[in-house]
PDB file of C-alpha atoms in Angstrom:
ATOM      1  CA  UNK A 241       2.458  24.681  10.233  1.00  0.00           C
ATOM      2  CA  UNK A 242       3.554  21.814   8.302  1.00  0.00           C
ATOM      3  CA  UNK A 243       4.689  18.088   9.496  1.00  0.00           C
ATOM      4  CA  UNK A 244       7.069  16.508   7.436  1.00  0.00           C
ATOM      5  CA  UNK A 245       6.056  12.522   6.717  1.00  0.00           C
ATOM      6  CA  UNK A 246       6.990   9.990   4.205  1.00  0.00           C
ATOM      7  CA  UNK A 247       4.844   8.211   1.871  1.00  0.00           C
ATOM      8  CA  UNK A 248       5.493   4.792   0.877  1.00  0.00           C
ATOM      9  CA  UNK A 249       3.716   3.119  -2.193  1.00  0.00           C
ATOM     10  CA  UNK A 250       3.533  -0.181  -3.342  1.00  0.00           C
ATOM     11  CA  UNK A 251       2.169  -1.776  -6.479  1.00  0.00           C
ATOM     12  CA  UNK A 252       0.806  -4.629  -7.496  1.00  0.00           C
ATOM     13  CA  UNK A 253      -2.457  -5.721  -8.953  1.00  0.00           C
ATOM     14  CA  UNK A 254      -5.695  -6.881  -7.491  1.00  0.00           C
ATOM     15  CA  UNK A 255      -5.074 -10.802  -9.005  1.00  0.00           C
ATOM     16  CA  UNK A 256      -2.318 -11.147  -6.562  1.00  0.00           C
ATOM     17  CA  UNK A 257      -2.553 -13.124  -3.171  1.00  0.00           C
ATOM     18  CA  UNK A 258      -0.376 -14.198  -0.297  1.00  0.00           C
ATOM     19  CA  UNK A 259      -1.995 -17.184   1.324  1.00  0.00           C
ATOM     20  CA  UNK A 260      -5.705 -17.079   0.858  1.00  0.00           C
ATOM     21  CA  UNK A 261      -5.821 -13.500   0.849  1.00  0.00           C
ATOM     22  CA  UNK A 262      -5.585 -10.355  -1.501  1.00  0.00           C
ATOM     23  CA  UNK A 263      -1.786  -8.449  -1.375  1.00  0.00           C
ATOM     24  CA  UNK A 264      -3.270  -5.620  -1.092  1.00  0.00           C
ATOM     25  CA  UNK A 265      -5.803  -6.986   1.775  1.00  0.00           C
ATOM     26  CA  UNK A 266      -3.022  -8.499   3.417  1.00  0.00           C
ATOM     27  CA  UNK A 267      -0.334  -5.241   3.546  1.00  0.00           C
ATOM     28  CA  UNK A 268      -3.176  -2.644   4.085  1.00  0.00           C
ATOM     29  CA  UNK A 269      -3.667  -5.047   7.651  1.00  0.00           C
ATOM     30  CA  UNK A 270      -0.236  -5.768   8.300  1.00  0.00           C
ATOM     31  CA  UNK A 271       0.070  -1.795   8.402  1.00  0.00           C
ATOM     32  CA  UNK A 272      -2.641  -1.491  10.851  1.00  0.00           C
ATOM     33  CA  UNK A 273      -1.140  -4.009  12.883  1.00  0.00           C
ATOM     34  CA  UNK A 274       1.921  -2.107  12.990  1.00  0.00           C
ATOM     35  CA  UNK A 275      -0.018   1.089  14.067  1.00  0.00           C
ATOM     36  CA  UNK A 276       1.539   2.917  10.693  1.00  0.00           C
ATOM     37  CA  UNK A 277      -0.487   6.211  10.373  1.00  0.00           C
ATOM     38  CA  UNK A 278      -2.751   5.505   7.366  1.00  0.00           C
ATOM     39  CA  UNK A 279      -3.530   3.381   4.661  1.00  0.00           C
ATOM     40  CA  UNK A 280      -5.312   4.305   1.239  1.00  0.00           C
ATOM     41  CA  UNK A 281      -5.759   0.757  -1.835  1.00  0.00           C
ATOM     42  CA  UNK A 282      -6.124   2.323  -5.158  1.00  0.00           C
ATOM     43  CA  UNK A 283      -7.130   1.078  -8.480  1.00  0.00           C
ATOM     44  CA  UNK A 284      -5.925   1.833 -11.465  1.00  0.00           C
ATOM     45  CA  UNK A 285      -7.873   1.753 -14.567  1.00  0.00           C
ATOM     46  CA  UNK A 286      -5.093   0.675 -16.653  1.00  0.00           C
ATOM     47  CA  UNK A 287      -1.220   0.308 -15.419  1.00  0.00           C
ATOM     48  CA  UNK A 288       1.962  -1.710 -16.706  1.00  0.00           C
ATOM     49  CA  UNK A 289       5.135  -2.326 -15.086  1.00  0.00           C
ATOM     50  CA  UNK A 290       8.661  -4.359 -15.927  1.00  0.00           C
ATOM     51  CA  UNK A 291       6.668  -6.903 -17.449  1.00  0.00           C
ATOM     52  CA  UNK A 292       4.826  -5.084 -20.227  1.00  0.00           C
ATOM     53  CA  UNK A 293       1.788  -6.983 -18.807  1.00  0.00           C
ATOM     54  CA  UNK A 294      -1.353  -4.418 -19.334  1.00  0.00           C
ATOM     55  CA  UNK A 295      -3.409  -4.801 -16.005  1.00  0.00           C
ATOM     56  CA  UNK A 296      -7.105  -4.008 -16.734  1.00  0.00           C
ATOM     57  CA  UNK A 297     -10.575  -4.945 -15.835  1.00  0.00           C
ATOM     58  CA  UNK A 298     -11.745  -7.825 -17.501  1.00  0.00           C
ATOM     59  CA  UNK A 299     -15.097  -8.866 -18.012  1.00  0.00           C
ATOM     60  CA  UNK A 300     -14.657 -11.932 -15.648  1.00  0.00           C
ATOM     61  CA  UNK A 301     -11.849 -11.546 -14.123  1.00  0.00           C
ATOM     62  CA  UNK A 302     -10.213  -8.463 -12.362  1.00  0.00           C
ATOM     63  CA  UNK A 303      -6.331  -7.781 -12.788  1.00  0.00           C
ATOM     64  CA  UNK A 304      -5.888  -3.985 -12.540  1.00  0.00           C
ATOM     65  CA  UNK A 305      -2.876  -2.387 -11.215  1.00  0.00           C
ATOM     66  CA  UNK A 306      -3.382  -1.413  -7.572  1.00  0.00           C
ATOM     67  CA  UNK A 307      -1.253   0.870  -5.170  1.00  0.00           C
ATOM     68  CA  UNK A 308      -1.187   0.849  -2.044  1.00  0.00           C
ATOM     69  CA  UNK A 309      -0.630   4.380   0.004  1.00  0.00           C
ATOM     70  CA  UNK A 310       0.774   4.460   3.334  1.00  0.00           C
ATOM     71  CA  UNK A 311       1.591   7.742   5.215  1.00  0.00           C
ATOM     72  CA  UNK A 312       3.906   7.616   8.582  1.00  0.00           C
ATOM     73  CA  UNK A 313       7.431   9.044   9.787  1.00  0.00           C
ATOM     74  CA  UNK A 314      10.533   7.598   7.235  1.00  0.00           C
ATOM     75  CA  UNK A 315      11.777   4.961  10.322  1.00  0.00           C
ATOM     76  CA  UNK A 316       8.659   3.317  10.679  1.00  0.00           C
ATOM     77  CA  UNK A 317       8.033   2.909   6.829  1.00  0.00           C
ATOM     78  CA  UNK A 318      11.466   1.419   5.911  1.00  0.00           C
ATOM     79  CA  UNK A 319      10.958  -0.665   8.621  1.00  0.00           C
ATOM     80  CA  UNK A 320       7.861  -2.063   7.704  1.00  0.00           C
ATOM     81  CA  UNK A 321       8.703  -2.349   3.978  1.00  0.00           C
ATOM     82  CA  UNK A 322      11.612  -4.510   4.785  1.00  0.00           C
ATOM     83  CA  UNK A 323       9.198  -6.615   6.011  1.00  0.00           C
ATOM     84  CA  UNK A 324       7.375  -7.250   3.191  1.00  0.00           C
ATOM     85  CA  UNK A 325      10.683  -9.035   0.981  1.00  0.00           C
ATOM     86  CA  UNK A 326       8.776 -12.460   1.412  1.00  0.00           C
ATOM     87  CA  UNK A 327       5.327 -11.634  -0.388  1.00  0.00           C
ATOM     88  CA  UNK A 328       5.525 -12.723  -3.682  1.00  0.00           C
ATOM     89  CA  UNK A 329       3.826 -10.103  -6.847  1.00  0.00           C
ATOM     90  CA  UNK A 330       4.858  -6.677  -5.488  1.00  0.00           C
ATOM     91  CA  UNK A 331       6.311  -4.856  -7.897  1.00  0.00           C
ATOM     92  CA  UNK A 332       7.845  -1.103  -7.474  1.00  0.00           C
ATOM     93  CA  UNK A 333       8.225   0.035  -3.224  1.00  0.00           C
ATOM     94  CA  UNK A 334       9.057   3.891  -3.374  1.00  0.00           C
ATOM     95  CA  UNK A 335       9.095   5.981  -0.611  1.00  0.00           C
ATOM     96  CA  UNK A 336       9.228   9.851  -1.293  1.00  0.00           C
ATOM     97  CA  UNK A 337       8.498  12.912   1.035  1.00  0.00           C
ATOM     98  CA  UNK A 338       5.175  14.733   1.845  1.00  0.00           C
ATOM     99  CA  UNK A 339       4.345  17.535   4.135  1.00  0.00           C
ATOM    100  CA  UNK A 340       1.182  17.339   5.685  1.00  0.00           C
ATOM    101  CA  UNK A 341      -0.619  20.867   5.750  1.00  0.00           C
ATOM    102  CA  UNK A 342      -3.403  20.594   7.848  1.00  0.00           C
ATOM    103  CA  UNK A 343      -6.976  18.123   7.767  1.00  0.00           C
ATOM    104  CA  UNK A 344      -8.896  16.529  10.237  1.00  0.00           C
ATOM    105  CA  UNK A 345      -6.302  13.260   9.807  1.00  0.00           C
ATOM    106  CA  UNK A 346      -3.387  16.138  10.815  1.00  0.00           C
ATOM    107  CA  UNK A 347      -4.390  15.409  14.560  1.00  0.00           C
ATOM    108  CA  UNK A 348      -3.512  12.705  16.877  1.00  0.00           C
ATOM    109  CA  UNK A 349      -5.888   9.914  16.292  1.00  0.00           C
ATOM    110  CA  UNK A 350      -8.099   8.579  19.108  1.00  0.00           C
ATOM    111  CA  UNK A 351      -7.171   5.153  20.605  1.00  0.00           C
ATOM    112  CA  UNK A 352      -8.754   2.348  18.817  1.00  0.00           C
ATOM    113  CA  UNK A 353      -9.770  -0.750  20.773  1.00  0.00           C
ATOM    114  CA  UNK A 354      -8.771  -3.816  18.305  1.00  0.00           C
TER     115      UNK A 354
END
């Protein structure tokens, strides 16, 4: 049996910050917050966008491209992506279908005590 889900991604790179904190710290939480079904940050070895800007790791500084993986119903993504219009360095939001097939994250997750 399948379950049909959404997957939104977001990119941007691991230079970028909202406040005092990293994007990608900062959405991956917001997400939690918002009880959204799962979050995965990853890093990309090399990645340009609009900009032409390579993102790479630097010897003293990092500035690869990052995306950020979220997995819940369409609703609750769209929702919580239209929430994120006021962080500044995102890039590309795209939200495209998955069917999950089975794995121990398949199940209902137990209640977590914040």
């Amino acid at each position: 049996m399948t379950k049909a889900s959404k997957l939104l991604r977001i990119y941007t790179d691991e230079s970028a910050f909202f406040g005092d904190q990293r994007v990608f710290e900062f959405i991956s939480e917001l997400a939690r917050q918002h009880k959204l079904a799962g979050v995965t940050v990853l890093e990309a070895v090399l990645g340009f966008g609009r900009s032409a800007h390579l993102h790479r790791k630097h010897a003293l500084e990092n500035d690869r491209a990052v995306v950020i993986e979220i997995i819940d119903e369409e609703q609750q993504l769209r929702d919580f992506a239209a929430q994120l219009t006021e962080i500044p360095d995102i890039g590309l939001i795209t939200l495209e279908a998955v069917d999950i097939l089975g794995g121990k994250s398949a199940a209902e997750p137990p209640d977590v005590q914040s």
